Each structure stands twice: as structure tokens, then as C-alpha cells.
Coordinates of C-alpha atoms in Angstrom, one line a residue:
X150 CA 15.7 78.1 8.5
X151 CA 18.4 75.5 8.8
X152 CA 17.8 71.6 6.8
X153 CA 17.1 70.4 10.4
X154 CA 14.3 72.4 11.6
X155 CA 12.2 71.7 8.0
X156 CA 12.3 67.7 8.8
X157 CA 8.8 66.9 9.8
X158 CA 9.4 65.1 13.0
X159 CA 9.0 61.6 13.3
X160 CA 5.5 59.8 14.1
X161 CA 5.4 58.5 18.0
X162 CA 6.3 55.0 18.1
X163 CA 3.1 52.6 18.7
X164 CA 4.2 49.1 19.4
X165 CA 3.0 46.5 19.0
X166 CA 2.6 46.9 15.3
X167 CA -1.6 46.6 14.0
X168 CA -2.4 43.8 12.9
X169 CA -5.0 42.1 10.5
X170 CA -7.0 39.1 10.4
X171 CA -6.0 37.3 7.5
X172 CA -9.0 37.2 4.9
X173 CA -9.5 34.0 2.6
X174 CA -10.6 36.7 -0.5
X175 CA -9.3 34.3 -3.6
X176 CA -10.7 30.7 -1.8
X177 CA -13.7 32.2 -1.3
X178 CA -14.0 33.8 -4.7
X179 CA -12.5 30.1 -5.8
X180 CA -15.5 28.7 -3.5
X181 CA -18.2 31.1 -5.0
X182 CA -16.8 30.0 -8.7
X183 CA -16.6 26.4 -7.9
X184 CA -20.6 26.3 -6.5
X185 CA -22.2 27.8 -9.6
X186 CA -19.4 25.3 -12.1
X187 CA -21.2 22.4 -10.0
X188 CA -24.5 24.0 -10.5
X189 CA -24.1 24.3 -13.7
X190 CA -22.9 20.5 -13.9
X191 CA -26.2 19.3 -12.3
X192 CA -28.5 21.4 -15.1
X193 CA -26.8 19.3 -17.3
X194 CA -27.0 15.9 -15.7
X195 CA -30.6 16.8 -15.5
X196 CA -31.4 18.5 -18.8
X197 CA -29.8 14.6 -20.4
X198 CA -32.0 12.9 -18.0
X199 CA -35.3 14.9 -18.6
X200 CA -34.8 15.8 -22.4
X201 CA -33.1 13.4 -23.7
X202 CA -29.1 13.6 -24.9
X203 CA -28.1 17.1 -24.8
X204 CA -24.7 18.9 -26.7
X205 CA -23.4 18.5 -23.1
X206 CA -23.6 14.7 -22.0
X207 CA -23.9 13.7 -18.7
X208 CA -20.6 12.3 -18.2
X209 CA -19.4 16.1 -19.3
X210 CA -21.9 17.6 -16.3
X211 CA -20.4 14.9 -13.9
X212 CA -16.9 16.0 -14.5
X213 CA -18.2 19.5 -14.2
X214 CA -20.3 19.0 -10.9
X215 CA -17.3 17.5 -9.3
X216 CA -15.1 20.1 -10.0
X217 CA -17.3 22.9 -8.5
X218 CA -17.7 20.7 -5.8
X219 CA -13.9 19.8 -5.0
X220 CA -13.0 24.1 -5.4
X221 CA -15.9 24.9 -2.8
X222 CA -14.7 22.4 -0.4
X223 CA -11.2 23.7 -0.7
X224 CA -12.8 27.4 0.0
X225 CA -14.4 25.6 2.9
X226 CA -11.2 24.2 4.5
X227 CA -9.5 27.5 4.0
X228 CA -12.5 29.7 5.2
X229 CA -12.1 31.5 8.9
X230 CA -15.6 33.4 9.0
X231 CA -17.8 31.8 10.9
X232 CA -21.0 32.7 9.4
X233 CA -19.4 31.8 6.0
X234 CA -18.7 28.3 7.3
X235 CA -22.3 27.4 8.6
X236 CA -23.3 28.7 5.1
X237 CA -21.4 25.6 3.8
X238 CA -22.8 23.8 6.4
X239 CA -26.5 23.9 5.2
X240 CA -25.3 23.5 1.9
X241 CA -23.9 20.1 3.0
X242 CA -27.4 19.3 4.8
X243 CA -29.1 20.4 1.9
X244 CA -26.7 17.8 -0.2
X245 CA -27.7 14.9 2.2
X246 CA -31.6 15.8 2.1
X247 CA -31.1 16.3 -1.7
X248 CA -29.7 12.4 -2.2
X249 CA -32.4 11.4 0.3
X250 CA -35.1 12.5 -2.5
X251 CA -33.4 11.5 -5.2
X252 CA -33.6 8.1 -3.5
X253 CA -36.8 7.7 -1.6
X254 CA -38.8 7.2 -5.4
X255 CA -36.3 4.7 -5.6
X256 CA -33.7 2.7 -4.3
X257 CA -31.9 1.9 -7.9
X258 CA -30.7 5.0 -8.5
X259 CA -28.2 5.1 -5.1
X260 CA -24.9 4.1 -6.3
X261 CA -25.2 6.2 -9.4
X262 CA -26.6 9.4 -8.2
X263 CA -27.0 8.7 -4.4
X264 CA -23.8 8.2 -2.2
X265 CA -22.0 11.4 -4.1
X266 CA -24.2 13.9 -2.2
X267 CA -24.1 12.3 1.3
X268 CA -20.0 12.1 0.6
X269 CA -19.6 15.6 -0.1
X270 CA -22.4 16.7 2.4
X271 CA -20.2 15.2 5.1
X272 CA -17.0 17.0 4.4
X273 CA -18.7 20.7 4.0
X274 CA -20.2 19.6 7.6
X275 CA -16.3 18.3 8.8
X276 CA -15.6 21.9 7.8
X277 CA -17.6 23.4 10.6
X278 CA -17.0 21.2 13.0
X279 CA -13.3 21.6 13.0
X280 CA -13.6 25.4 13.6
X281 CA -17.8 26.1 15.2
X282 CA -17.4 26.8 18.8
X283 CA -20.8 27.3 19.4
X284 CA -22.2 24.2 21.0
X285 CA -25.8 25.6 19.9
X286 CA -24.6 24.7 16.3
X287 CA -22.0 22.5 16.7
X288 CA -24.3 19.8 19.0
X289 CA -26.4 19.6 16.2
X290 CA -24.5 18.7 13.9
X291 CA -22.3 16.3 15.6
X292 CA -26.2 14.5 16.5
X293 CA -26.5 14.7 12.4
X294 CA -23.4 12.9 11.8
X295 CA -23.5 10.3 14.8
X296 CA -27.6 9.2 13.6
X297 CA -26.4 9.5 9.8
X298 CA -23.4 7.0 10.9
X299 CA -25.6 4.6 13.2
X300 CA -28.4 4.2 10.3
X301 CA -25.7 3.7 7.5
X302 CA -23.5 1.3 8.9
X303 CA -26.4 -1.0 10.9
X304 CA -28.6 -0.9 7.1
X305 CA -25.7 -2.2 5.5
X306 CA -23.7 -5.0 8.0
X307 CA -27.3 -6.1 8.8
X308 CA -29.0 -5.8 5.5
X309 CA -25.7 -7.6 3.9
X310 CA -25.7 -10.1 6.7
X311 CA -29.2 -11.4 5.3
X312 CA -29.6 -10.5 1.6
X313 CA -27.0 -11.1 -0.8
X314 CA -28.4 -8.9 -3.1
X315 CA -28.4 -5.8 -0.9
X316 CA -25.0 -6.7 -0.4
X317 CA -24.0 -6.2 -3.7
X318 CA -26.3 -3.0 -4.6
X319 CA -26.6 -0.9 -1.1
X320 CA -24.3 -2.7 1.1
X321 CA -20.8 -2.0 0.4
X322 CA -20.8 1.8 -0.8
X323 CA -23.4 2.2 2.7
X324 CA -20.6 0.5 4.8
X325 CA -17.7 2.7 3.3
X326 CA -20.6 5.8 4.2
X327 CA -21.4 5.1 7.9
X328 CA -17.4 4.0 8.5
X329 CA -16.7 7.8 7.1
X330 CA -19.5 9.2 9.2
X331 CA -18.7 7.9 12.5
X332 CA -15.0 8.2 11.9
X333 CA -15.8 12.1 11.6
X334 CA -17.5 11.7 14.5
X335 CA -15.2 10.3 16.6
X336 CA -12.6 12.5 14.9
X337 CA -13.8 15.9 16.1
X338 CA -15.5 15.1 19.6
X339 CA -12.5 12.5 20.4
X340 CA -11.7 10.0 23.1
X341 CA -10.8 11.8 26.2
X342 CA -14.8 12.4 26.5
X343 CA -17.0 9.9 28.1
X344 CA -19.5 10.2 25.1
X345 CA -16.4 9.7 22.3
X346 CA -15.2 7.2 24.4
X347 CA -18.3 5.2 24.9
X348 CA -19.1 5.8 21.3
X349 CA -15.7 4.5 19.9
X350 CA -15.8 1.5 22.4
X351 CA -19.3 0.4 20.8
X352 CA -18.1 1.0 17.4
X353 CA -15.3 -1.7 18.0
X354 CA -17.2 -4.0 19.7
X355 CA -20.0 -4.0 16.8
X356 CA -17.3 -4.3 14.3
X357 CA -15.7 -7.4 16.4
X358 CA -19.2 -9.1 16.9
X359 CA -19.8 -8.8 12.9
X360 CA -16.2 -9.8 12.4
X361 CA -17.0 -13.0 14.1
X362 CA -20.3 -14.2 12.9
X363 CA -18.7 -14.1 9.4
X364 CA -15.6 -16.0 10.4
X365 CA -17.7 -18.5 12.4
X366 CA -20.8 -18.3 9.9
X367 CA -18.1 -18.9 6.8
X368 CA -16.7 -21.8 8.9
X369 CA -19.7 -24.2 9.6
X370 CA -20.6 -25.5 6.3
X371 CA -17.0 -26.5 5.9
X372 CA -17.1 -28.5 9.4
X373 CA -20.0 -31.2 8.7
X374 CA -23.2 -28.3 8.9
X375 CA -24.6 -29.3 6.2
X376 CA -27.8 -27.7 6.7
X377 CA -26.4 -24.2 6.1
X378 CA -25.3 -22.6 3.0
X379 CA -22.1 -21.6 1.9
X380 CA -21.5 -18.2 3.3
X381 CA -18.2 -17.0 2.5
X382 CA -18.2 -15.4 -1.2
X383 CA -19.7 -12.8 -0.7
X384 CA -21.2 -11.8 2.4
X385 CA -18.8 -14.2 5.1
X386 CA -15.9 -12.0 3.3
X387 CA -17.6 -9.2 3.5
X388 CA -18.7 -9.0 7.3
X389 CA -15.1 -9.7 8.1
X390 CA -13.4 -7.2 5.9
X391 CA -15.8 -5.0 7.4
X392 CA -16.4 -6.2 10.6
X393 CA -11.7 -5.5 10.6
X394 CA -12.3 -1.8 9.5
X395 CA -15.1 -1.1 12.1
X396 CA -13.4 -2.6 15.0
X397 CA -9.9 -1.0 14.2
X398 CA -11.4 2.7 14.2
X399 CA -13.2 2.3 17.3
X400 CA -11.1 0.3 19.5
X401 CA -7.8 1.6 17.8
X402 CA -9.4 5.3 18.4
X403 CA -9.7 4.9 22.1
X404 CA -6.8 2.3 22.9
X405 CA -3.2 3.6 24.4
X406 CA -1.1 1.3 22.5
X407 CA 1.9 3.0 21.1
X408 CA 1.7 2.1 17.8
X409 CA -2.0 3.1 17.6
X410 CA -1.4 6.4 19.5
X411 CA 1.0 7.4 16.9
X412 CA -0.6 6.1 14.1
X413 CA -3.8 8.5 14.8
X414 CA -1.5 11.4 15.6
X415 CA -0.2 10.6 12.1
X416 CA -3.5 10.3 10.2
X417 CA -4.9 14.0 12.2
X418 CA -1.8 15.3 11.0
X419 CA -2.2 14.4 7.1
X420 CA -5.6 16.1 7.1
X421 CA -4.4 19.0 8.7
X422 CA -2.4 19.8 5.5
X423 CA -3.6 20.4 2.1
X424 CA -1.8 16.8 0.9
X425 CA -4.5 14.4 2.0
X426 CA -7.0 16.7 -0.2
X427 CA -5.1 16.9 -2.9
X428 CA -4.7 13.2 -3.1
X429 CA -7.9 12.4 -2.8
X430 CA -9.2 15.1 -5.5
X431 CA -6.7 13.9 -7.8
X432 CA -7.6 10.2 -7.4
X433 CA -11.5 11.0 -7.8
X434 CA -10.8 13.1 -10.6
X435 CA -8.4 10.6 -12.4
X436 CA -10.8 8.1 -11.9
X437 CA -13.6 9.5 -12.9
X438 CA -11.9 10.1 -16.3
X439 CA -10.8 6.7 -16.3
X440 CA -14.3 5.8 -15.6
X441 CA -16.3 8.1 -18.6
X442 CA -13.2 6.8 -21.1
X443 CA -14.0 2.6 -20.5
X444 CA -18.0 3.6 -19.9
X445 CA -18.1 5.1 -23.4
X446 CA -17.0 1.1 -24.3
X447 CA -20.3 -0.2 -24.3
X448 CA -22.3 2.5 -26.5
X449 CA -21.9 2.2 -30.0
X450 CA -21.3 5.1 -32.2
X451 CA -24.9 5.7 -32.1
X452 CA -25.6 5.8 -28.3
X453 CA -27.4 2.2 -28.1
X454 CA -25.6 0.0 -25.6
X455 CA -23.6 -3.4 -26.5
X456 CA -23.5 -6.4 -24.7
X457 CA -21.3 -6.5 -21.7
X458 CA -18.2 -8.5 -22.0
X459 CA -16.1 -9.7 -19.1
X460 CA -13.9 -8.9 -17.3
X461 CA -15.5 -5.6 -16.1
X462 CA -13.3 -5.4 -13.1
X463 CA -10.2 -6.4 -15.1
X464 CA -10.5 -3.9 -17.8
X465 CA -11.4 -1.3 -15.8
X466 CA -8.9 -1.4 -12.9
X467 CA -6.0 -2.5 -14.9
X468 CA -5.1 0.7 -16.7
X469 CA -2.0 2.2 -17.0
X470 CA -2.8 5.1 -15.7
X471 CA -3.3 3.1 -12.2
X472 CA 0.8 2.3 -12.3
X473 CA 1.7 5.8 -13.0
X474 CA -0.8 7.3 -10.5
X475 CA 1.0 5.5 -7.6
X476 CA 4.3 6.7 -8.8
X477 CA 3.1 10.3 -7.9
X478 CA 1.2 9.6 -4.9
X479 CA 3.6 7.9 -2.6
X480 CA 6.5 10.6 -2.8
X481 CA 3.5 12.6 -1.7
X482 CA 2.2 10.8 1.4
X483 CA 5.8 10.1 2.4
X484 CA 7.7 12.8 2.5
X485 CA 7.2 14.8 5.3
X486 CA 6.6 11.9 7.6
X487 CA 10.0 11.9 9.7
X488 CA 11.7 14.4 7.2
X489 CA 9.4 17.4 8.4
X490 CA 10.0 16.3 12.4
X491 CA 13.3 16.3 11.8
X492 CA 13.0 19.7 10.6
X493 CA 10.8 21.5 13.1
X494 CA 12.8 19.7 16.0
X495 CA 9.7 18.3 16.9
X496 CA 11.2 14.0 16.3
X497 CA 13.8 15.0 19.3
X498 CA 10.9 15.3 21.7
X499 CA 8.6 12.6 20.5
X500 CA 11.8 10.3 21.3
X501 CA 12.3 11.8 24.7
X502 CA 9.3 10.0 25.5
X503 CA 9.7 6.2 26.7
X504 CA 9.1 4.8 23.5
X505 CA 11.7 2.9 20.8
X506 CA 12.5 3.2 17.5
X507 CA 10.5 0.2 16.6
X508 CA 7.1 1.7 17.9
X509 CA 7.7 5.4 15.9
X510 CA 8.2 3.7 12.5
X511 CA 5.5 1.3 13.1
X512 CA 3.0 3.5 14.0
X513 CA 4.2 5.8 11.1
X514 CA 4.0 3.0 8.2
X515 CA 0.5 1.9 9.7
X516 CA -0.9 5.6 9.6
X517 CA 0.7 5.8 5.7
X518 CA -0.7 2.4 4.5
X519 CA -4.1 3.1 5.7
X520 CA -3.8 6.3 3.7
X521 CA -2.7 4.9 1.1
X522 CA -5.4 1.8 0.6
X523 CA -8.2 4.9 1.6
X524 CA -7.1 6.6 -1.8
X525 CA -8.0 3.9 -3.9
X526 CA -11.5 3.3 -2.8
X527 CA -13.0 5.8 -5.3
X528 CA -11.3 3.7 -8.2
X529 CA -14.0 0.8 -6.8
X530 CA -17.1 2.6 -6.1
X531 CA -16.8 3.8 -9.9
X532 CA -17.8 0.2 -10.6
X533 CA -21.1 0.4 -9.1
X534 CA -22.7 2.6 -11.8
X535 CA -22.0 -0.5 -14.7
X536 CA -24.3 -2.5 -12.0
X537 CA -27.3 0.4 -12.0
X538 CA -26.1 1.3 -16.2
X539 CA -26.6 -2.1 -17.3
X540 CA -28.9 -4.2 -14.8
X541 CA -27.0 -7.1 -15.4
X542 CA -24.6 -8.4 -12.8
X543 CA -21.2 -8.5 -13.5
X544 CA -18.2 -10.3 -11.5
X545 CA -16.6 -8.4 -8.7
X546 CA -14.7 -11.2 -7.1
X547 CA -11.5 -9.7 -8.9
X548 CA -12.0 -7.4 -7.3
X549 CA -10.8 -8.8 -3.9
X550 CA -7.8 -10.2 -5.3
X551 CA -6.6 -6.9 -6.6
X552 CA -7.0 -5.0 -3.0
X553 CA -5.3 -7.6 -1.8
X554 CA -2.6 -7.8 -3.6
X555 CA -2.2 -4.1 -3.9
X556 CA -2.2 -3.9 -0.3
X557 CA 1.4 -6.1 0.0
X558 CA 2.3 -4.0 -2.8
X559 CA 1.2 -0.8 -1.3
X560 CA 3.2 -1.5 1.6
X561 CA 6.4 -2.4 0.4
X562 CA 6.3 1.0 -1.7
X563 CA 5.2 3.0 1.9
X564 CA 8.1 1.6 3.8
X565 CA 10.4 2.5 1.4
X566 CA 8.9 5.9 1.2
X567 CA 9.2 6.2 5.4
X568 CA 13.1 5.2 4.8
X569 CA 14.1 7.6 2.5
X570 CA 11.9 10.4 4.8
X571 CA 14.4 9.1 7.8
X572 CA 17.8 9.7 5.8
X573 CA 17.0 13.5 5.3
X574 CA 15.8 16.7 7.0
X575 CA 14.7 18.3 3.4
X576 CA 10.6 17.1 2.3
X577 CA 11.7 17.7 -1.5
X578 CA 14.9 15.2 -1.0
X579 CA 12.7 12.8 0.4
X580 CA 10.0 13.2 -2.2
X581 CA 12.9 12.9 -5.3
X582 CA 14.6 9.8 -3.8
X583 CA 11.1 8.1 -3.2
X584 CA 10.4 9.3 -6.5
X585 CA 13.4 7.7 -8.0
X586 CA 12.8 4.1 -6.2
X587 CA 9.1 4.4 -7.7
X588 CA 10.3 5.1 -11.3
X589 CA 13.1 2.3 -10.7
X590 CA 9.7 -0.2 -10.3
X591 CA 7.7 1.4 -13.2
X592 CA 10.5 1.0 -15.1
X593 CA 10.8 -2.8 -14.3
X594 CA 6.9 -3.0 -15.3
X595 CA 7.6 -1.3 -18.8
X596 CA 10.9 -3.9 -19.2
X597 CA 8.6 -6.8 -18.5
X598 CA 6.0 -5.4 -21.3
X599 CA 7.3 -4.0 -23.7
X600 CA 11.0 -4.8 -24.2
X601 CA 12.4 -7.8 -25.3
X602 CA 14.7 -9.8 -22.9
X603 CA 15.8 -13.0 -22.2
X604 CA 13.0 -15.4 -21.3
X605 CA 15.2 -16.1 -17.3
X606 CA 15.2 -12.6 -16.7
X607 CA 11.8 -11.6 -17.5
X608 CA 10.8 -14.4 -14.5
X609 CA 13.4 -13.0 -12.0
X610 CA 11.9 -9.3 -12.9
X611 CA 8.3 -10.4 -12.7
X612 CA 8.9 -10.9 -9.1
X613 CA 9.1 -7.5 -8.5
X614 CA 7.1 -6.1 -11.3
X615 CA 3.6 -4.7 -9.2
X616 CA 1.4 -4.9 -12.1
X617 CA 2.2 -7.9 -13.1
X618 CA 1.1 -9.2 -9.5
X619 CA -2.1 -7.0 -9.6
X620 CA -2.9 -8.7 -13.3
X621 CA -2.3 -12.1 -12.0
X622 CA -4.7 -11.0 -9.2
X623 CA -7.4 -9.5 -11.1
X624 CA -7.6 -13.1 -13.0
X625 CA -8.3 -14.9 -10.0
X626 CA -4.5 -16.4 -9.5
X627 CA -3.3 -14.9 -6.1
X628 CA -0.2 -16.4 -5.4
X629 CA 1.5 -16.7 -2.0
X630 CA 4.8 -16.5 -3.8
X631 CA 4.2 -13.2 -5.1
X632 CA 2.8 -11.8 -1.8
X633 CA 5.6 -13.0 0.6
X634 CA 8.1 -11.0 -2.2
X635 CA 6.1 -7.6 -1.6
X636 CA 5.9 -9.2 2.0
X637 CA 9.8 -8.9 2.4
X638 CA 10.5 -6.2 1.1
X639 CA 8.1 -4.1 3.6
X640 CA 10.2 -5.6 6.7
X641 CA 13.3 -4.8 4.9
X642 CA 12.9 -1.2 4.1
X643 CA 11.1 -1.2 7.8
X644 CA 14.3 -2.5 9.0
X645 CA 16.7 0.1 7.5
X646 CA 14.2 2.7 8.4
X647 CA 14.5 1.9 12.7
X648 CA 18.5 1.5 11.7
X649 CA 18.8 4.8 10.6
X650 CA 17.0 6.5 13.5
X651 CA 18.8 4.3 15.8
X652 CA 22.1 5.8 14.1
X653 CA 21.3 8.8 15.5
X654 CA 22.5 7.8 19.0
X655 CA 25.8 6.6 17.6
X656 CA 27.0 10.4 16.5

């Protein structure tokens, strides 16, 4: 028998190829791991609270809980089976029930132990949402969200409207909650339907109406009313920070502006990939460290607590660890933002559409900032356990000062971030040169404080030294000065960025 004839012959040919369904097996081992770490983290948090101080404090079981918590929400996002998914669903309704008890006996315990189930409970149920196709489970729990975000946000723009107190205690952390709730909403049922487009219209309009009662109610003592209060510090401020945020996410989710249309296509597409996550698990993770390390402060080396000593918010926000966060974080958010269209091909089409320059990098800086300022919010609801800790009130009006500031700050450091996206097709260039121009300013902060230079040049250098603006802040000295130099140098690196896509027409 010849060498041919003992070859087996060839199998038939069965195109197309089989394929697989892609199975999530090390996120959902990750998951499983991550629910019985925060478990585990709760026993303790407990155990300290029933039985007195265990080996384990309960700063050590907070860390703990949150981790578990942050590795079963990734599994969640990265989960495919749908029975699986409504799984985490219940576990999120059980976590919003669960900080409804803890509450109910009473009201004192919400900012410490309250607002960090409803939180979480909301993103396992976000996880659903995005992939449930079932409207017998997915009507439900769009219902759950929309009610959750309707009782939140009226209890605290109405309850902060009239009591001061409630302001302080319930009303801010319950504003930031029903903002996040109906922003999911809106999020997953969008515009294009009557209801999300009825639903976002009375969002903005609420937000306008309590935008304007704290403008006008602020304004009347200071025009000859004399029979009113002062209203401004805190709840006129309040009502119109507020009042801002509430009105942008409903009319800005239902208007056709340009800017705004792009600006939510940018802001869907930084939660469709793993960065926005990973920012915001880093930054609650980073400050909750920072917030066990200064908490430890005011315990002796016995345990017994020791008098509070201003400034809370100073010492607390004005760590070092703040400056070198922001280093990391805005190479992050920046890089792929015209770098990655450029890439795909997909910034060739968007600018085949009637729209300019102007418009694309506008919308693209607005949908960055607003990332941006969202990351820093856990940094300030870690102050509100010192208020529940201590029972004694301590003063937040730095507080105001510092977002401020850090928002001029914030934006000079995103549009220079968008411009170094524009000048490259590569995310990692991007992300190096943005990193550079960060270092090149943290540098300038560790000049100014630590190194000895000529008195002249230490002022010139202050100018652009963030922290030393966010310190002068923090102290209650918020100078226009400083602002209009952060101020500039947004529009400037705004105005390189729409040169160099306009260049693009010259080659």
C-alpha cells in the first residue's frame, strides 16, 4: 500500500466555523469572591458595633466591605447571563431595603451607614437594566428607580428649602442620591420616548424653579426686605447649585443643542468602558483611606475621642495625596477622547455632519469636566460621618471655595488633556504627553513648597501652582485673580485644540 492511500482523508469542510458564547468564568468567580470579602466586612462593622472594639476595627471592615462590593459590581458589568444579572439585581433591592432599616429606627445614622447601600444598590440595578429585555422585569425596576429618584430629590430640595438643619445632615448626600437615580433613569429609558422625554422635561423645569427661588430668595434681604432672613449661606447656595445640576441633566438630556448632544454621547461613551469605573473605584478607595488615616486624629491612643479642632474641611481635603491623584486621573479621562476617533475612523464621520470644530471640542471638554468634578464627590461625602462621629457641627463653608476653585483648575487641566488627544492617533501618546504637562504642574507645586527660590519667582509660580489656589480657597480667600489665570488657560488650550482639528483641512 503506497504512502498515499494510508493518509486518513481529510474531514468535510463545515463553514462557518462553531462558535461559543463567550463565558464571564474569572468575573464571576471575582464576583462570588468579592460578595462574601464584603460579607465578611459587614460581620465586622457589626461585631465593633454590638460587642464592643474587636481585633478588626470598623474602619478595617469598611475598607473590606467596599472592596467586595467594588469586585461584585465589576462581575456585574462584565456578566452576560441573564439570570445571573437579576441575581445582582435583588441583591441591589435587598441593599436599598437593608439601608431603609438601618434608618427607619433612626434618622442619625444615614450619612454614616445609610447612603452607601442605596449607592451601590443603584449600580447592581444599572447592571440589569443595560442588558434585561424583558419588560416584565425591566418595568419594574425602571418604576423602582424613577419613585426612589422622585422621593430623594423632592425630601431634600424641599426639606433644605425649609430647615437648615436638614440641609446640613439629610439634604446634600439625598440631593447627590435622587440626581444619580433619575439620571439612571433617564439614562437607560432615554429621550426619544414620550415618557423619558416628559420625565427629563420635568426634571429641568423642577431644577430651574428651585434655581430661582434661591437666587430670588438670597436676593430680597439685600434689596430693603427686611422682614426676611438672610438666606444665602447655606440653603440660597444650595438650591442654586442644585437647582444648576437638576436643570442641566433634564433639559440638557432632552435638548438638540450641539454641544449638549455631543457632550451626552461623550459621557454614555465613558461608561461604556471600564475607565469611568476604575476612576471612580480608585477615588472611593483612595479616599476612604484618606478618610480612616485623618479619622484616627481625634482618638487618643486609648480609643477616647479629643476635642475637634478646626479646620475639618482644611485638613482633610488638603492632602497631598489630592495633587497626585489628579496627576493620574486626567491622562485617564483624556486620552481616548479624539485620539481613539481618530483611530477607529469614526472623527471623519462625526465631522461630515454640519457641525464645526468649535461645537466638537466644546461638547467634548463639557462631557470631560463634568466627569471630572463627578469623581471628587466621594472626597466630600466622607466629611459627613465627622458630623454623625462627633455631634458637633463643624464648618463646611470651605468647602465651597475649594469646588470652586478646583473647578477653574479642573478645567484648565481637561482642556489641555483634549489638546494633546487632538495631536495624535495613539491613546498611550496622548496619555504620556498629558501626563508630562500634569507632572510639569506638580512639579511647580513641590518648587513653591519645598525648594528655596527667590522671593519674585515664587509669586510668578504661585499663579500657576493649583494647590496653592485650592489652599487659599479652603481658608476662605477666593481670589478672582487666581481664577481668571486657570480661566485663561482653559480658552487657550481650547483654542489650540479647534486649531489643530482645523489643520486637518489644510493637508
Amino acid at each position: 500500500m503506497s504512502d498515499t492511500q494510508m493518509l486518513a482523508a481529510p474531514p468535510p469542510e463545515l463553514a462557518p466555523s462553531q462558535s461559543v458564547d463567550e463565558t464571564p468564568g474569572v468575573s464571576r468567580i471575582l464576583g462570588m469572591f468579592g460578595l462574601a470579602v464584603a460579607t465578611a466586612g459587614v460581620g465586622v462593622i457589626l461585631a465593633n458595633q454590638i460587642a464592643g472594639p474587636r481585633l478588626v476595627g470598623s474602619p478595617g471592615g469598611a475598607i473590606g466591605a467596599t472592596l467586595g462590593l467594588l469586585a461584585a459590581l465589576y462581575a456585574a458589568l462584565r456578566e452576560t447571563d441573564k439570570t445571573v444579572l437579576r441575581s445582582y439585581a435583588f441583591l441591589g433591592l435587598g441593599l436599598i431595603l437593608l439601608s431603609g432599616v438601618i434608618v427607619i429606627p433612626s434618622a442619625e445614622r444615614f450619612p454614616l451607614y445609610g447612603w452607601p447601600g442605596l449607592l451601590v444598590g443603584l449600580c447592581f440595578l444599572l447592571c440589569l437594566t443595560r442588558k434585561e429585555d424583558d419588560p416584565g422585569f425591566l418595568k419594574p425596576i425602571l418604576s423602582v428607580i424613577l419613585g426612589l429618584g422622585i422621593i430623594f430629590s423632592t425630601l431634600a430640595l424641599v426639606g433644605g428649602a425649609l430647615y437648615p438643619n436638614f440641609l446640613l445632615q439629610f439634604g446634600v448626600i439625598l440631593s447627590i442620591l435622587g440626581l444619580l437615580y433619575l439620571a439612571g433613569y433617564l439614562g437607560q429609558i432615554g429621550t426619544t420616548t414620550a415618557t423619558g422625554y416628559l420625565a427629563a422635561r420635568v426634571i429641568g423645569y423642577a431644577g430651574l424653579g428651585f434655581l430661582l427661588f434661591g437666587l430670588v430668595r438670597s436676593i430680597l434681604p439685600y434689596v430693603g426686605v427686611k422682614t426676611l432672613s438672610y438666606y444665602t449661606m447655606p440653603q440660597g447656595i444650595y438650591l442654586m447649585v442644585f437647582g444648576a445640576l437638576y436643570a442641566l441633566v433634564g433639559l440638557g438630556s432632552c435638548s438638540d443643542n450641539r454641544v449638549l448632544v455631543i457632550a451626552r454621547r461623550e459621557l454614555a461613551a465613558y461608561f461604556y468602558s471600564p475607565i469611568a469605573y476604575l476612576i471612580f473605584a480608585g477615588m472611593i478607595i483612595i479616599g476612604a483611606i484618606n478618610f480612616t488615616m485623618y479619622f484616627f486624629n481625634f482618638f487618643d491612643q486609648f480609643g477616647r475621642p479629643v476635642p475637634v479642632i478646626e479646620p475639618i474641611v482644611g485638613n482633610y481635603l488638603m492632602n497631598i495625596s489630592g495633587a497626585i491623584v489628579v496627576v493620574f486621573i486626567v491622562p485617564a479621562m483624556t486620552m481616548r477622547i479624539i485620539a481613539e476617533e481618530k483611530r477607529t475612523g469614526s472623527f471623519e464621520v462625526l465631522m461630515g455632519a454640519p457641525i464645526t470644530e468649535l461645537s466638537v471640542v466644546l461638547g467634548k471638554f463639557l462631557a470631560a469636566w463634568i466627569f471630572f468634578m463627578a469623581a471628587w464627590i466621594p472626597f466630600a461625602l466622607y466629611l459627613l460621618p465627622f458630623r454623625v462621629a462627633f455631634d458637633d457641627p463643624f464648618d463646611y463653608r470651605p468647602i465651597i471655595g475649594f469646588y470652586i476653585s478646583l473647578g477653574f483648575i479642573g478645567a484648565g487641566f481637561v482642556s489641555m488633556g483634549i489638546f494633546f488627544s487632538s495631536l495624535t492617533k495613539n491613546q498611550i501618546i496622548a496619555a504620556v504627553l498629558t501626563f508630562a504637562g500634569m507632572l510639569f504642574f506638580l512639579l511647580i507645586v513641590l518648587t513653591t513648597s519645598y525648594v528655596l527660590i527667590p522671593e519674585l519667582l515664587r509669586r510668578v509660580l504661585n499663579k500657576l501652582a493649583f494647590w496653592s489656589t485650592l489652599s487659599e480657597a479652603i481658608q476662605g480667600r477666593l481670589y478672582l485673580r487666581d481664577l481668571v489665570v486657570h480661566a485663561s488657560l482653559t480658552v487657550f488650550w481650547l483654542f489650540l485644540t479647534v486649531k489643530s482639528l482645523e489643520s486637518r483641512k489644510w493637508s
